[in-house]
Coordinates of C-alpha atoms in Angstrom, one line a residue:
Chain A
M18 CA -27.7 51.2 40.1
S19 CA -23.7 50.5 41.0
Y20 CA -22.8 51.4 37.9
L21 CA -24.8 55.1 39.0
Y22 CA -23.7 55.0 41.6
K23 CA -20.2 55.8 40.6
D24 CA -21.2 59.0 38.9
I25 CA -23.2 60.0 41.8
R26 CA -20.2 59.2 44.9
T27 CA -17.9 61.2 42.7
A28 CA -20.5 63.7 42.7
I29 CA -20.9 64.0 46.1
I30 CA -17.0 63.9 46.6
L31 CA -16.5 66.9 44.2
G32 CA -19.1 68.2 46.3
L33 CA -17.7 68.4 49.6
L34 CA -14.1 69.5 47.8
T35 CA -15.6 72.6 47.1
V36 CA -18.3 72.8 50.0
F37 CA -15.9 72.5 53.7
S38 CA -12.7 74.4 51.8
G39 CA -13.9 75.9 55.3
C40 CA -11.8 74.3 58.3
S41 CA -15.2 73.8 60.6
R42 CA -15.5 70.0 61.4
V43 CA -18.5 68.1 60.2
Y44 CA -19.5 65.2 59.8
H45 CA -19.0 63.0 56.7
I46 CA -21.6 60.1 55.6
A47 CA -18.5 57.4 55.7
K48 CA -20.4 54.7 54.8
E49 CA -24.3 52.9 55.3
D50 CA -25.4 49.6 55.9
P51 CA -28.6 48.1 55.7
Q52 CA -29.7 44.8 56.5
T53 CA -33.3 43.3 57.1
I54 CA -34.1 41.0 59.4
R55 CA -36.8 38.6 59.8
I56 CA -39.0 38.4 62.7
N57 CA -39.7 34.6 62.4
E58 CA -38.8 31.4 64.8
K59 CA -35.3 31.6 64.3
I60 CA -35.8 34.3 66.1
A61 CA -34.4 32.4 70.5
A62 CA -36.3 33.0 73.2
S63 CA -35.2 35.7 75.7
P64 CA -36.0 37.7 79.3
S65 CA -37.5 40.0 77.6
D66 CA -40.1 37.7 75.8
S67 CA -41.6 37.8 79.6
E68 CA -42.3 41.5 80.3
V69 CA -44.9 41.4 76.5
E70 CA -46.6 38.8 77.2
S71 CA -47.7 39.8 80.5
L72 CA -48.4 43.6 78.7
I73 CA -50.4 41.9 76.5
A74 CA -52.3 38.9 77.6
P75 CA -55.3 40.7 80.4
Y76 CA -55.9 41.8 76.5
K77 CA -55.5 38.6 74.6
A78 CA -57.8 37.1 77.3
Q79 CA -60.4 39.4 77.6
L80 CA -60.4 39.3 73.0
D81 CA -60.2 35.4 73.8
Q82 CA -64.0 35.8 76.1
Q83 CA -65.2 39.2 73.2
M84 CA -64.0 36.3 70.8
S85 CA -66.7 34.4 72.5
Q86 CA -69.4 36.3 72.3
V87 CA -72.4 34.3 70.9
I88 CA -73.6 36.5 68.1
G89 CA -75.9 34.5 65.5
Q90 CA -77.7 31.0 65.5
C91 CA -77.6 28.7 62.1
A92 CA -79.6 26.8 61.5
M93 CA -78.2 23.8 60.0
E94 CA -74.2 23.1 59.0
L95 CA -73.1 24.7 55.8
L96 CA -70.5 23.2 53.5
K97 CA -67.9 24.9 51.0
E98 CA -67.9 22.9 48.1
K99 CA -67.9 23.9 43.7
P100 CA -69.1 24.7 42.4
E101 CA -72.5 25.7 44.0
S102 CA -72.7 26.0 48.0
T103 CA -74.7 26.5 51.2
L104 CA -72.4 28.3 53.1
G105 CA -70.7 30.4 49.7
N106 CA -74.3 31.3 49.1
W107 CA -74.9 32.4 52.4
V108 CA -71.3 34.3 51.9
A109 CA -72.1 36.2 49.8
D110 CA -75.6 36.9 50.3
A111 CA -74.8 38.2 53.0
I112 CA -71.8 41.0 51.7
L113 CA -74.7 41.5 49.1
D114 CA -77.8 42.5 51.8
Y115 CA -74.5 44.0 54.0
A116 CA -74.2 46.1 51.0
I117 CA -77.2 47.3 50.0
R118 CA -78.3 48.3 53.3
Y119 CA -74.9 50.4 53.4
T120 CA -75.3 52.6 50.6
G121 CA -78.6 52.3 50.5
K122 CA -78.7 51.5 46.2
D123 CA -80.5 48.7 44.5
L124 CA -76.9 47.5 44.1
D125 CA -77.0 43.8 41.2
L126 CA -74.6 41.0 42.7
A127 CA -72.1 39.4 44.9
M128 CA -69.5 37.1 44.7
S129 CA -66.3 35.7 47.0
N130 CA -62.7 34.0 46.0
Y131 CA -63.5 30.0 46.7
G132 CA -59.1 30.8 49.2
G133 CA -61.4 32.9 51.0
L134 CA -63.7 31.5 52.7
R135 CA -61.2 29.7 55.3
I136 CA -63.7 26.8 56.8
P137 CA -64.6 23.8 55.5
S138 CA -68.2 24.5 57.2
L139 CA -70.2 26.2 58.8
P140 CA -71.0 24.2 62.2
A141 CA -75.4 24.4 63.6
G142 CA -76.2 26.0 66.5
D143 CA -75.1 29.7 68.0
I144 CA -72.4 30.9 66.1
N145 CA -69.4 33.3 68.1
K146 CA -67.5 36.2 66.1
G147 CA -64.4 34.2 66.9
K148 CA -66.5 31.3 64.3
I149 CA -66.9 34.5 61.8
Y150 CA -62.9 35.6 62.2
E151 CA -62.2 31.9 61.4
L152 CA -64.3 32.4 58.1
M153 CA -62.7 35.2 57.2
P154 CA -60.0 36.3 58.8
F155 CA -58.2 38.2 56.5
D156 CA -58.3 41.9 56.2
N157 CA -59.7 42.5 52.7
Y158 CA -62.4 45.4 51.8
L159 CA -65.6 44.9 50.3
V160 CA -65.6 46.9 46.9
V161 CA -68.5 47.9 45.2
L162 CA -66.5 47.6 41.2
S163 CA -69.6 49.4 38.2
L164 CA -68.5 46.5 36.4
K165 CA -69.6 45.9 32.0
G166 CA -70.9 44.2 31.2
D167 CA -68.5 42.4 29.1
V168 CA -66.3 42.9 31.8
L169 CA -68.1 41.0 34.4
M170 CA -68.4 38.4 31.8
R171 CA -64.9 38.0 32.2
L172 CA -65.5 37.3 36.0
F173 CA -67.7 34.8 35.3
E174 CA -65.4 33.5 32.6
R175 CA -62.5 33.0 36.1
I176 CA -65.5 32.0 38.1
A177 CA -65.5 29.2 35.2
D178 CA -62.6 28.1 34.8
Y179 CA -61.9 28.0 38.9
G180 CA -65.0 26.1 38.5
G181 CA -66.7 27.8 40.4
W182 CA -67.2 30.2 43.4
P183 CA -70.0 31.3 46.1
I184 CA -72.3 33.6 43.6
S185 CA -75.3 35.8 45.3
R186 CA -79.6 34.9 44.8
G187 CA -79.9 35.5 40.7
V188 CA -77.2 33.8 38.9
Q189 CA -77.9 31.2 36.7
L190 CA -74.1 31.1 35.4
S191 CA -73.7 27.0 33.3
I192 CA -69.3 25.4 32.9
R193 CA -69.2 23.3 30.5
D194 CA -65.1 22.1 29.6
S195 CA -64.4 24.8 32.4
L196 CA -66.1 28.5 30.5
V197 CA -68.4 29.8 30.7
H198 CA -71.5 28.3 28.5
E199 CA -74.3 29.9 29.4
V200 CA -75.3 32.9 32.5
T201 CA -78.0 34.3 33.2
L202 CA -79.1 37.0 36.3
H203 CA -82.1 36.8 37.4
G204 CA -83.0 35.7 34.3
L205 CA -81.5 37.1 31.7
P206 CA -78.5 37.4 29.9
I207 CA -75.9 39.8 30.6
D208 CA -75.7 42.6 28.5
N209 CA -72.1 43.9 26.9
Q210 CA -73.5 47.8 26.8
K211 CA -75.0 47.6 30.9
I212 CA -72.8 48.6 33.9
Y213 CA -73.5 46.3 36.5
T214 CA -72.7 46.9 41.1
I215 CA -70.9 44.3 42.2
V216 CA -69.7 43.1 45.6
I217 CA -66.7 41.7 46.4
S218 CA -63.4 41.9 48.1
D219 CA -60.4 45.0 47.3
Y220 CA -58.3 41.6 47.4
V221 CA -59.7 40.4 44.0
A222 CA -61.0 43.9 42.8
N223 CA -56.4 44.4 43.4
G224 CA -56.4 41.7 40.8
G225 CA -56.2 39.0 43.6
D226 CA -56.8 35.4 42.2
R227 CA -55.4 36.1 38.1
C228 CA -58.6 39.3 38.5
D229 CA -55.8 42.0 36.7
F230 CA -58.4 43.2 34.5
L231 CA -60.6 44.5 37.2
E232 CA -58.5 46.7 38.5
D233 CA -58.4 50.1 36.7
Q234 CA -62.0 49.5 37.6
P235 CA -64.6 52.0 38.6
R236 CA -65.5 51.4 42.4
E237 CA -66.4 52.5 45.7
N238 CA -64.8 51.1 48.8
L239 CA -66.7 50.2 51.2
E240 CA -64.2 51.5 54.1
V241 CA -65.6 47.3 56.0
Y242 CA -64.0 44.6 56.6
F243 CA -65.7 41.9 54.4
R244 CA -66.0 39.7 58.1
D245 CA -67.2 42.6 59.5
A246 CA -69.1 42.7 57.3
L247 CA -70.7 39.1 58.0
I248 CA -70.3 40.0 62.1
D249 CA -72.8 43.0 61.2
Q250 CA -74.9 40.9 59.0
V251 CA -75.2 37.2 61.3
M252 CA -76.2 40.2 64.6
W253 CA -78.3 42.0 61.8
L254 CA -80.0 38.6 61.3
E255 CA -80.4 38.0 64.7
K256 CA -81.8 41.5 66.0
N257 CA -84.8 40.7 63.1
G258 CA -84.8 36.9 64.6
K259 CA -83.7 34.7 61.7
Q260 CA -81.1 32.1 62.2
I261 CA -78.4 31.8 59.2
E262 CA -79.3 29.6 56.8
A263 CA -79.0 28.5 52.3
T264 CA -79.5 25.8 50.3
I265 CA -78.5 25.0 46.9
E266 CA -80.6 26.5 43.9
G267 CA -78.8 25.3 40.8
R268 CA -76.2 29.2 41.4
T269 CA -73.8 27.4 39.3
I270 CA -73.7 23.9 37.7
V271 CA -70.9 22.2 35.8
L272 CA -72.0 20.6 32.8
E273 CA -71.2 16.6 31.4
E274 CA -67.7 17.3 29.0
Chain B
M22 CA -22.7 44.6 42.1
K23 CA -19.8 45.8 44.7
L24 CA -17.6 47.9 43.9
N25 CA -14.4 48.4 46.5
R26 CA -13.0 51.8 47.1
R27 CA -10.3 50.9 45.4
S28 CA -11.5 50.0 41.8
F29 CA -13.8 53.1 42.6
L30 CA -10.4 55.6 43.6
Q31 CA -8.7 54.3 40.3
K32 CA -11.4 54.4 38.3
S33 CA -12.6 57.5 39.4
A34 CA -11.9 61.2 37.9
T35 CA -11.0 62.5 41.4
G36 CA -8.7 59.5 42.6
A37 CA -6.2 61.2 42.7
A38 CA -7.3 64.4 44.0
L39 CA -8.2 63.0 47.3
M40 CA -4.6 60.5 47.5
S41 CA -2.7 63.9 47.1
L42 CA -4.9 65.3 50.3
G43 CA -3.4 63.0 51.8
A44 CA -6.0 60.2 53.5
M45 CA -5.9 60.0 56.5
P46 CA -8.5 59.4 60.0
G47 CA -6.7 62.1 62.1
L48 CA -7.1 62.7 66.0
A49 CA -9.8 62.2 68.5
F50 CA -10.8 66.4 69.4
E51 CA -12.2 68.6 71.0
G52 CA -13.5 65.5 72.7
V53 CA -15.4 64.6 70.0
P54 CA -15.7 61.0 68.4
D55 CA -14.1 60.6 65.0
F56 CA -15.8 58.2 63.6
V57 CA -19.7 57.4 65.3
K58 CA -21.1 55.0 64.2
L59 CA -25.6 55.0 64.5
T60 CA -28.1 52.3 64.4
I61 CA -31.3 52.6 63.0
L62 CA -34.3 51.0 63.4
H63 CA -37.7 50.6 61.7
T64 CA -41.3 49.8 61.2
N65 CA -44.3 50.5 58.7
D66 CA -47.5 49.0 58.6
V67 CA -47.5 47.2 61.2
H68 CA -51.0 47.2 61.5
S69 CA -51.8 45.8 65.2
R70 CA -49.9 42.7 64.3
V71 CA -49.8 42.2 68.0
E72 CA -49.1 38.3 67.6
P73 CA -47.4 37.0 64.9
F74 CA -49.6 35.6 62.2
P75 CA -52.4 32.7 63.3
N76 CA -50.5 29.1 62.1
D77 CA -52.8 28.3 60.2
G78 CA -51.3 27.6 57.4
S79 CA -51.2 31.1 55.8
R80 CA -47.8 32.0 54.2
N81 CA -47.0 34.6 57.0
A82 CA -47.8 31.7 59.5
G83 CA -45.7 31.9 62.4
L84 CA -44.1 35.5 61.7
G85 CA -44.1 38.6 63.4
G86 CA -45.2 39.7 67.3
A87 CA -43.9 42.7 68.8
S88 CA -41.9 39.9 72.4
K89 CA -40.0 38.9 69.2
R90 CA -40.0 42.3 67.8
M91 CA -38.4 43.5 71.1
R92 CA -36.0 40.1 71.6
V93 CA -33.9 41.2 68.6
I94 CA -34.3 45.1 69.4
E95 CA -33.4 43.9 72.9
E96 CA -30.0 42.3 71.3
I97 CA -29.3 45.4 69.0
R98 CA -28.9 47.7 71.7
A99 CA -27.3 45.5 73.6
Q100 CA -24.2 45.5 71.5
E101 CA -24.4 49.0 69.9
P102 CA -24.1 51.6 71.4
N103 CA -26.8 54.4 69.4
V104 CA -29.8 53.1 69.2
L105 CA -32.7 54.8 66.9
L106 CA -36.6 52.9 66.8
F107 CA -38.6 54.7 64.6
D108 CA -41.6 53.6 62.9
S109 CA -43.1 55.1 59.8
G110 CA -47.7 54.6 60.8
D111 CA -49.6 52.9 60.1
I112 CA -49.9 50.7 64.2
L113 CA -53.1 50.9 64.0
Q114 CA -56.0 49.3 62.0
G115 CA -55.7 44.8 61.4
T116 CA -55.8 42.6 64.0
P117 CA -58.9 42.3 66.8
Y118 CA -56.4 44.2 69.5
F119 CA -57.3 47.2 67.4
N120 CA -61.0 46.6 67.0
F121 CA -61.3 46.2 71.2
F122 CA -58.9 47.8 73.0
G123 CA -59.0 50.7 70.4
G124 CA -54.6 51.0 70.1
E125 CA -54.5 50.5 73.5
V126 CA -52.1 47.9 73.9
E127 CA -49.7 49.0 69.6
F128 CA -48.2 51.6 71.7
E129 CA -48.1 50.3 75.5
L130 CA -46.5 48.0 73.3
M131 CA -44.3 50.8 71.4
D132 CA -43.5 52.4 74.3
L133 CA -41.9 48.9 76.6
M134 CA -39.7 48.8 73.2
K135 CA -38.5 52.7 73.6
Y136 CA -39.1 53.8 69.6
D137 CA -37.9 57.3 69.3
A138 CA -40.7 58.5 67.0
A139 CA -43.5 57.2 64.9
T140 CA -45.9 59.2 62.7
I141 CA -48.7 59.0 61.6
G142 CA -50.6 56.8 59.2
N143 CA -53.7 57.4 57.1
H144 CA -55.2 54.3 59.2
D145 CA -53.7 55.6 62.6
F146 CA -56.9 57.7 62.1
D147 CA -59.8 55.0 61.9
G148 CA -60.2 55.4 65.9
G149 CA -61.0 58.9 65.4
I150 CA -59.2 62.5 66.0
D151 CA -59.6 62.3 69.4
R152 CA -58.9 58.6 70.3
L153 CA -55.6 59.2 67.7
A154 CA -55.0 62.1 70.8
E155 CA -55.6 60.3 73.4
L156 CA -52.6 57.2 72.3
A157 CA -50.4 60.9 71.4
T158 CA -50.5 62.5 74.8
G159 CA -50.9 58.6 76.6
C160 CA -47.6 57.7 74.6
T161 CA -43.9 58.0 75.9
F162 CA -42.2 59.6 72.7
P163 CA -43.1 61.7 70.4
M164 CA -45.6 61.6 67.0
L165 CA -43.8 63.4 64.3
N166 CA -46.3 65.1 61.8
C167 CA -45.3 68.3 59.0
N168 CA -47.9 68.5 56.5
Y169 CA -51.4 68.2 58.8
D170 CA -53.0 71.4 60.3
F171 CA -54.5 70.3 63.1
S172 CA -54.7 74.0 64.2
D173 CA -59.1 73.6 64.1
T174 CA -58.6 70.0 65.9
V175 CA -58.6 67.7 69.2
M176 CA -54.6 67.0 68.1
N177 CA -53.6 70.6 68.3
G178 CA -49.6 70.6 70.3
K179 CA -50.1 67.1 70.5
S180 CA -47.1 66.4 67.0
R181 CA -44.5 67.8 66.3
P182 CA -43.0 68.6 63.2
Y183 CA -40.0 67.2 63.5
Q184 CA -37.1 66.4 67.0
I185 CA -34.4 66.0 67.2
F186 CA -31.8 63.7 68.9
E187 CA -28.5 64.0 69.9
I188 CA -25.4 61.6 69.9
D189 CA -21.8 62.1 70.7
H190 CA -21.6 65.4 68.6
L191 CA -23.9 63.9 65.9
K192 CA -27.6 66.2 65.5
V193 CA -30.2 64.3 63.7
G194 CA -33.0 65.5 62.6
V195 CA -36.4 63.9 62.3
L196 CA -39.4 64.7 61.0
G197 CA -42.7 63.7 59.3
V198 CA -44.7 63.2 56.5
G199 CA -48.1 61.9 55.8
I200 CA -50.6 61.2 52.4
E201 CA -53.1 62.9 51.3
L202 CA -56.4 61.6 53.7
E203 CA -59.3 63.0 51.8
S204 CA -60.2 59.7 50.2
L205 CA -58.7 57.0 51.8
V206 CA -59.9 58.1 54.9
P207 CA -63.9 58.6 56.2
D208 CA -63.4 62.9 56.5
K209 CA -65.5 62.4 60.1
L210 CA -62.0 60.5 61.0
Y211 CA -59.7 63.0 60.5
K212 CA -62.5 66.3 60.9
A213 CA -60.8 69.3 60.5
T214 CA -57.2 68.3 59.6
R215 CA -56.1 70.5 56.9
Y216 CA -53.2 68.9 54.3
Q217 CA -50.6 70.5 53.7
T218 CA -47.8 69.6 50.1
P219 CA -46.0 67.2 51.6
V220 CA -42.8 68.9 49.0
E221 CA -43.1 72.1 50.4
R222 CA -43.6 71.5 54.0
V223 CA -40.9 68.8 54.1
N224 CA -38.3 71.3 52.4
H225 CA -38.9 74.0 54.6
I226 CA -38.9 71.7 57.9
A227 CA -35.3 70.6 56.7
S228 CA -34.4 73.9 56.7
I229 CA -35.6 74.4 60.1
L230 CA -33.1 71.2 60.3
K231 CA -30.5 71.9 58.9
K232 CA -29.8 75.5 58.9
D233 CA -30.5 76.7 61.9
E234 CA -30.9 73.9 63.9
K235 CA -27.4 72.4 62.2
C236 CA -28.8 69.1 62.2
D237 CA -26.0 67.3 60.4
Y238 CA -28.2 63.9 59.4
I239 CA -31.7 64.4 58.2
I240 CA -34.2 61.2 58.1
C241 CA -38.2 61.6 57.7
L242 CA -41.2 58.8 58.5
S243 CA -43.3 59.4 55.6
H244 CA -46.8 57.6 54.9
L245 CA -46.2 58.6 51.8
G246 CA -45.6 55.4 49.7
Y247 CA -42.6 54.2 48.0
K248 CA -43.9 55.2 45.1
Y249 CA -46.4 54.8 41.9
R250 CA -46.8 55.4 38.2
S251 CA -49.1 57.9 38.6
N252 CA -47.9 62.4 39.0
K253 CA -50.0 61.5 43.1
I254 CA -46.6 62.2 46.1
D255 CA -44.9 59.3 46.1
D256 CA -40.9 58.7 48.5
V257 CA -39.1 58.9 45.5
K258 CA -40.8 62.0 44.5
L259 CA -40.2 63.4 47.6
A260 CA -36.3 62.2 47.4
N261 CA -35.8 63.9 43.8
Q262 CA -37.3 67.6 44.9
S263 CA -36.1 67.5 48.5
S264 CA -33.0 69.5 49.8
H265 CA -31.4 68.4 53.3
I266 CA -33.0 65.2 52.9
D267 CA -30.7 62.2 53.8
L268 CA -32.8 59.3 54.1
I269 CA -36.6 58.8 53.6
L270 CA -38.3 55.4 56.3
G271 CA -41.3 54.7 54.3
G272 CA -44.3 53.2 54.1
H273 CA -48.4 52.6 53.7
T274 CA -47.8 50.8 50.3
H275 CA -47.1 47.4 52.1
T276 CA -43.6 47.1 49.8
F277 CA -41.0 45.1 50.6
M278 CA -38.0 46.6 49.7
R279 CA -35.4 44.2 48.8
A280 CA -33.0 46.5 50.3
P281 CA -32.9 50.3 50.7
E282 CA -32.6 53.3 46.8
I283 CA -30.1 55.9 46.2
V284 CA -32.9 58.3 44.1
L285 CA -30.7 61.7 43.9
N286 CA -32.3 64.8 45.3
K287 CA -32.7 68.0 43.7
H288 CA -29.4 69.3 44.2
N289 CA -28.2 65.4 42.7
N290 CA -27.7 64.6 46.5
P291 CA -28.2 61.3 46.8
V292 CA -31.3 60.0 49.2
T293 CA -32.0 57.0 50.8
I294 CA -34.9 55.0 50.6
N295 CA -36.6 52.2 52.3
Q296 CA -39.3 50.3 53.3
V297 CA -40.2 47.2 55.1
G298 CA -43.2 46.0 53.8
W299 CA -45.4 45.2 56.8
A300 CA -47.0 43.5 60.2
G301 CA -43.6 43.6 62.1
I302 CA -42.3 40.9 60.1
L303 CA -39.5 43.3 58.9
L304 CA -37.4 44.7 61.1
G305 CA -35.1 47.4 59.1
R306 CA -32.2 47.9 59.7
L307 CA -29.4 51.2 58.6
D308 CA -26.0 51.3 60.4
I309 CA -24.5 54.2 59.3
H310 CA -21.0 55.5 59.8
F311 CA -20.0 59.2 61.1
E312 CA -16.3 60.2 59.5
Y313 CA -16.3 64.0 61.7
N314 CA -12.9 66.2 60.2
R315 CA -11.8 69.7 59.3
K316 CA -11.2 68.1 56.2
K317 CA -12.7 69.2 53.3
H318 CA -13.5 65.4 52.6
C319 CA -14.8 62.6 53.9
V320 CA -11.1 60.1 54.2
T321 CA -12.8 57.1 54.7
C322 CA -15.8 57.5 52.5
Q323 CA -18.2 55.1 51.0
N324 CA -20.6 57.0 50.6
R325 CA -23.6 55.1 51.0
M326 CA -22.5 52.1 49.1
I327 CA -25.1 49.2 49.1
S328 CA -24.0 45.9 49.6

């Protein structure tokens, strides 16, 4: 950069020598000092804080109140565990159901990275909006990937290596030695030539959690946050007289080594 | 690598010429100071991050937030005479503050922080163009964009292509440019907004700022994105194909640049590009020292050496 820059500077100065041969006064850029300031806890308090805080306060109070809005019921405590869990099963089914409703298409399956779920359990009883924000605080969007069977198999291998991710109904995945032992969708093996539609977060689709092979795959952006899809699903269940529930059904199992 | 002026003069073919022209700063003239220091502060893609990231052990925990940003800005304003504060778009979307209040909090905070101008990002359409028009009408700073034709929308007359700031006889022209909305933003949100090719529009406006308005320094607030491998227009390509633009303050790609990048425009003049990540984690600062004289050259010039 600096070496290139010498040439640039020479060019500028030569340029200025030729251009500004008249006698009108002009501004020359003598020096540029760039700097980046990190907005962190080291920044000391100041009187201006109260001005900002008092502007925010009424909104924050209202927001906290909104977050306490009960949007549905959870029939039982759902746990987040590996290789399969009730919370994982519910989340994966929820985004699949949402995406099918939203797109009107018959989509094949849904999954989430394990780290995407941020609470160890969803309590039984009233579920408020804030709880769903805790479950899924990230501003990740849902996308529908269209993957050929062989690419989907790479994704299953990744999941096997991670020891299991939340996966939607119909999948039966067995893992041995962190590798896929067998996987079926609705009882059928994965066809390498067939195209499967998968609902997933843009975080994973963009290559997150070592899934870089998904980056250039054909996709449809649903333009909805993962979290908002979950909120929508909870409200949809409530509207239809249902509760949040899930069971362990052998979607993912780890075989003895 | 840092290159000091002495070594530059020794190595450069123009060194001798510069020396012989008698590089002495002139006295203050016509009431205009010989030197002007302009301090540019900027943010991009703040995405409704009103409060700092929550302390939940995640990567950005405790970072950002309007309160601390305000402290830093106030502190700099107390120290520096000529401060301009800009935002390069995507003010909105990303926390419940936007979902629940539609951008009111974000824009009120920017008023309080005395932003001088902002451009329009794709997510600023997320509340719909009607909402954007309300926000743009209510705020104290201008929303700048030169390549969205809003004439058949409610945004007509609510944004302007450029704004000029005069500081100690130094004229700073600022324009805004936005990304293609089709396939990025649902069309029901941007309605009849017509996207126009950035390079042509930016060069047209920059030419007005330079030739008609006689601006000394021209800044482009861009929401095009820093750099793409594809042929999609970005800040680097825009800089390469531009005339008269001195500085591009970018956004959209949430790029944490380690330092500003300098690229050459179509006349081989340098254009500085900077972008400061997202969410208000960083505040960008660029101090530019201008020398005002009748001379053919700049006496104290270190011509945009980025150390």
